[in-house]
Amino acid sequence: MLSFVFLLLLSILVSVDAFAIGFLFGLKRIRIPLIIIMLIALFSSFIIFFSMGIGHLLGELISTSIISVFAGVILIVIGVYNFFSEMPLYRRSYFIMVALLMNVDSIGYGIQAGLADRSFWFAPLAGLIIFVAFILGIIYGHETKNRFIVRYMSIIPGLVFILLGLSKLLF
C-alpha cells in the first residue's frame, strides 16, 4: 500500500508540468483536441516506461550511493532547465514540441524510479494523471481572471525539481 501511495505522489509530481502547460493554454484560450491530450499522455507513459527500463539496467551496474548522487544531479538539472526554458504556446504546430519538453522531467523521474526499483505501474499511472492534470489545467486557466498567477505557475515545477535534487544529495 505504501509503495502505491509513493507511486501516486510521484505521478502527481510528474504531472505538475502538464497542469502548468494546460493552464497556460487555457489562459491563452487555445483549443486543444482531446485526442491530442490523450496522445501526449500516452507519449509520457511510454517515455516513463522506457526510462524506467534504463534505470533498472543502470541500477544493476552502479552502486547505490552513486545512483543517489546521480538522481539528485538529474533532478537539479531538470529544475534549472525548467527555470530557463521557454515553451512556444501560441501555435498549434508546437504540440509535439510541448510534448517533448513536458517529458524532460519524465525521463529523469523514470530513470530515478527504475534505479529505485519501483513498479512499472508508475508509467500508466503517471500517464493517466498527466491526462487529468492537463485537462484540469486548461479548465482552470480558461476560467481564471488573474493572469499574474502565470509567473508563479511557471516557477513551481523547476523549484520542486531543484528541492528534490538537493534532498537526494543531502539526505
Short mmCIF file of C-alpha atoms in Angstrom, two decimals:
data_model
loop_
_atom_site.label_atom_id
_atom_site.label_comp_id
_atom_site.label_asym_id
_atom_site.label_seq_id
_atom_site.Cartn_x
_atom_site.Cartn_y
_atom_site.Cartn_z
CA MET A 1 0.00 0.00 0.00
CA LEU A 2 2.81 2.41 0.87
CA SER A 3 4.50 1.77 -2.48
CA PHE A 4 1.26 2.66 -4.31
CA VAL A 5 0.98 5.91 -2.35
CA PHE A 6 4.59 6.71 -3.28
CA LEU A 7 3.89 5.99 -6.97
CA LEU A 8 0.75 8.12 -6.80
CA LEU A 9 2.64 11.06 -5.27
CA LEU A 10 5.44 10.69 -7.79
CA SER A 11 2.87 10.62 -10.61
CA ILE A 12 1.27 13.79 -9.28
CA LEU A 13 4.67 15.46 -9.14
CA VAL A 14 5.42 14.47 -12.74
CA SER A 15 2.04 15.89 -13.78
CA VAL A 16 2.73 19.38 -12.36
CA ASP A 17 4.20 20.36 -15.74
CA ALA A 18 1.12 19.06 -17.54
CA PHE A 19 -1.13 21.12 -15.28
CA ALA A 20 1.03 24.22 -15.77
CA ILE A 21 1.12 23.82 -19.55
CA GLY A 22 -2.62 23.16 -19.66
CA PHE A 23 -3.15 26.23 -17.50
CA LEU A 24 -1.13 28.36 -19.92
CA PHE A 25 -3.10 27.01 -22.88
CA GLY A 26 -6.32 27.79 -21.01
CA LEU A 27 -5.18 31.34 -20.29
CA LYS A 28 -4.37 31.89 -23.96
CA ARG A 29 -7.76 30.38 -24.89
CA ILE A 30 -6.04 27.88 -27.19
CA ARG A 31 -8.29 24.96 -28.04
CA ILE A 32 -6.67 21.53 -27.90
CA PRO A 33 -8.47 18.45 -29.24
CA LEU A 34 -8.96 15.74 -26.64
CA ILE A 35 -7.16 13.23 -28.87
CA ILE A 36 -4.02 15.41 -28.75
CA ILE A 37 -4.12 15.45 -24.95
CA MET A 38 -4.55 11.67 -24.93
CA LEU A 39 -1.59 11.26 -27.29
CA ILE A 40 0.57 13.49 -25.08
CA ALA A 41 -0.38 11.40 -22.02
CA LEU A 42 0.35 8.13 -23.88
CA PHE A 43 3.67 9.51 -25.08
CA SER A 44 4.50 10.47 -21.48
CA SER A 45 3.68 6.94 -20.30
CA PHE A 46 5.92 5.46 -22.97
CA ILE A 47 8.79 7.81 -22.08
CA ILE A 48 8.49 6.97 -18.39
CA PHE A 49 8.30 3.22 -19.09
CA PHE A 50 11.34 3.35 -21.38
CA SER A 51 13.39 5.45 -18.98
CA MET A 52 12.45 3.14 -16.09
CA GLY A 53 13.94 0.28 -18.08
CA ILE A 54 17.15 2.26 -18.48
CA GLY A 55 17.10 2.98 -14.74
CA HIS A 56 16.69 -0.72 -13.91
CA LEU A 57 19.67 -1.60 -16.11
CA LEU A 58 21.82 1.13 -14.57
CA GLY A 59 20.75 0.02 -11.09
CA GLU A 60 22.25 -3.41 -11.63
CA LEU A 61 25.59 -1.97 -12.75
CA ILE A 62 26.13 1.01 -10.41
CA SER A 63 26.33 1.26 -6.61
CA THR A 64 23.50 2.82 -4.58
CA SER A 65 25.48 5.84 -3.36
CA ILE A 66 26.47 6.82 -6.90
CA ILE A 67 22.87 6.33 -8.01
CA SER A 68 21.62 8.68 -5.28
CA VAL A 69 24.07 11.41 -6.29
CA PHE A 70 23.26 10.87 -9.98
CA ALA A 71 19.49 11.08 -9.33
CA GLY A 72 19.98 14.28 -7.33
CA VAL A 73 22.04 15.87 -10.08
CA ILE A 74 19.47 14.84 -12.71
CA LEU A 75 16.65 16.43 -10.71
CA ILE A 76 18.61 19.65 -10.17
CA VAL A 77 19.48 19.87 -13.88
CA ILE A 78 15.82 19.33 -14.77
CA GLY A 79 14.81 22.04 -12.30
CA VAL A 80 17.32 24.52 -13.72
CA TYR A 81 16.15 23.63 -17.24
CA ASN A 82 12.56 24.35 -16.22
CA PHE A 83 13.57 27.79 -14.93
CA PHE A 84 15.23 28.85 -18.16
CA SER A 85 13.18 27.14 -20.86
CA GLU A 86 10.54 28.98 -22.82
CA MET A 87 7.82 26.96 -24.46
CA PRO A 88 6.15 28.23 -27.66
CA LEU A 89 2.48 28.07 -26.70
CA TYR A 90 0.97 30.28 -29.35
CA ARG A 91 0.75 27.98 -32.38
CA ARG A 92 -0.94 24.63 -32.75
CA SER A 93 2.01 23.26 -34.70
CA TYR A 94 4.05 23.20 -31.49
CA PHE A 95 2.10 20.42 -29.74
CA ILE A 96 4.86 17.91 -30.49
CA MET A 97 7.45 20.33 -29.08
CA VAL A 98 5.30 20.79 -25.97
CA ALA A 99 5.01 17.01 -25.54
CA LEU A 100 8.78 16.62 -25.82
CA LEU A 101 9.59 19.48 -23.46
CA MET A 102 6.99 18.32 -20.98
CA ASN A 103 8.66 14.92 -20.84
CA VAL A 104 12.17 16.08 -20.00
CA ASP A 105 11.28 15.65 -16.34
CA SER A 106 9.54 12.35 -17.09
CA ILE A 107 12.81 10.93 -18.37
CA GLY A 108 14.57 11.90 -15.18
CA TYR A 109 11.81 10.57 -12.97
CA GLY A 110 11.56 7.38 -14.98
CA ILE A 111 15.29 6.74 -14.63
CA GLN A 112 15.12 7.56 -10.95
CA ALA A 113 12.11 5.25 -10.44
CA GLY A 114 13.94 2.49 -12.32
CA LEU A 115 17.06 2.99 -10.23
CA ALA A 116 14.94 2.77 -7.08
CA ASP A 117 13.36 -0.43 -8.44
CA ARG A 118 9.81 0.99 -8.42
CA SER A 119 6.93 -0.83 -10.06
CA PHE A 120 6.43 -0.36 -13.78
CA TRP A 121 2.83 0.59 -12.93
CA PHE A 122 4.27 4.06 -12.42
CA ALA A 123 4.22 4.65 -16.20
CA PRO A 124 0.48 4.15 -16.88
CA LEU A 125 -0.48 5.78 -13.59
CA ALA A 126 1.61 8.84 -14.44
CA GLY A 127 0.11 8.96 -17.95
CA LEU A 128 -3.42 8.93 -16.53
CA ILE A 129 -2.65 11.66 -14.01
CA ILE A 130 -0.87 13.73 -16.68
CA PHE A 131 -4.01 13.48 -18.83
CA VAL A 132 -6.26 14.61 -15.97
CA ALA A 133 -3.83 17.36 -14.87
CA PHE A 134 -3.60 18.73 -18.42
CA ILE A 135 -7.38 18.94 -18.70
CA LEU A 136 -7.75 20.47 -15.22
CA GLY A 137 -5.05 22.99 -16.08
CA ILE A 138 -6.87 24.01 -19.25
CA ILE A 139 -10.15 24.38 -17.38
CA TYR A 140 -8.59 26.37 -14.54
CA GLY A 141 -6.59 28.56 -16.94
CA HIS A 142 -9.67 29.25 -19.04
CA GLU A 143 -11.72 30.26 -16.01
CA THR A 144 -9.10 32.34 -14.17
CA LYS A 145 -9.24 36.11 -14.39
CA ASN A 146 -5.87 36.77 -12.74
CA ARG A 147 -3.07 36.48 -15.30
CA PHE A 148 -0.40 37.40 -12.71
CA ILE A 149 -0.53 33.79 -11.42
CA VAL A 150 1.15 32.58 -14.63
CA ARG A 151 4.51 33.74 -13.30
CA TYR A 152 4.19 31.53 -10.25
CA MET A 153 2.89 28.51 -12.20
CA SER A 154 6.00 28.54 -14.36
CA ILE A 155 8.34 28.62 -11.35
CA ILE A 156 6.78 25.81 -9.30
CA PRO A 157 7.96 22.77 -11.35
CA GLY A 158 11.57 23.93 -11.54
CA LEU A 159 11.66 24.77 -7.85
CA VAL A 160 10.21 21.39 -6.89
CA PHE A 161 12.79 19.55 -9.01
CA ILE A 162 15.69 21.50 -7.53
CA LEU A 163 14.45 20.87 -3.97
CA LEU A 164 14.05 17.15 -4.69
CA GLY A 165 17.52 17.01 -6.21
CA LEU A 166 19.04 18.76 -3.20
CA SER A 167 17.25 16.37 -0.88
CA LYS A 168 18.78 13.43 -2.78
CA LEU A 169 22.25 14.93 -2.48
CA LEU A 170 21.96 15.92 1.18
CA PHE A 171 20.00 13.06 2.73
#
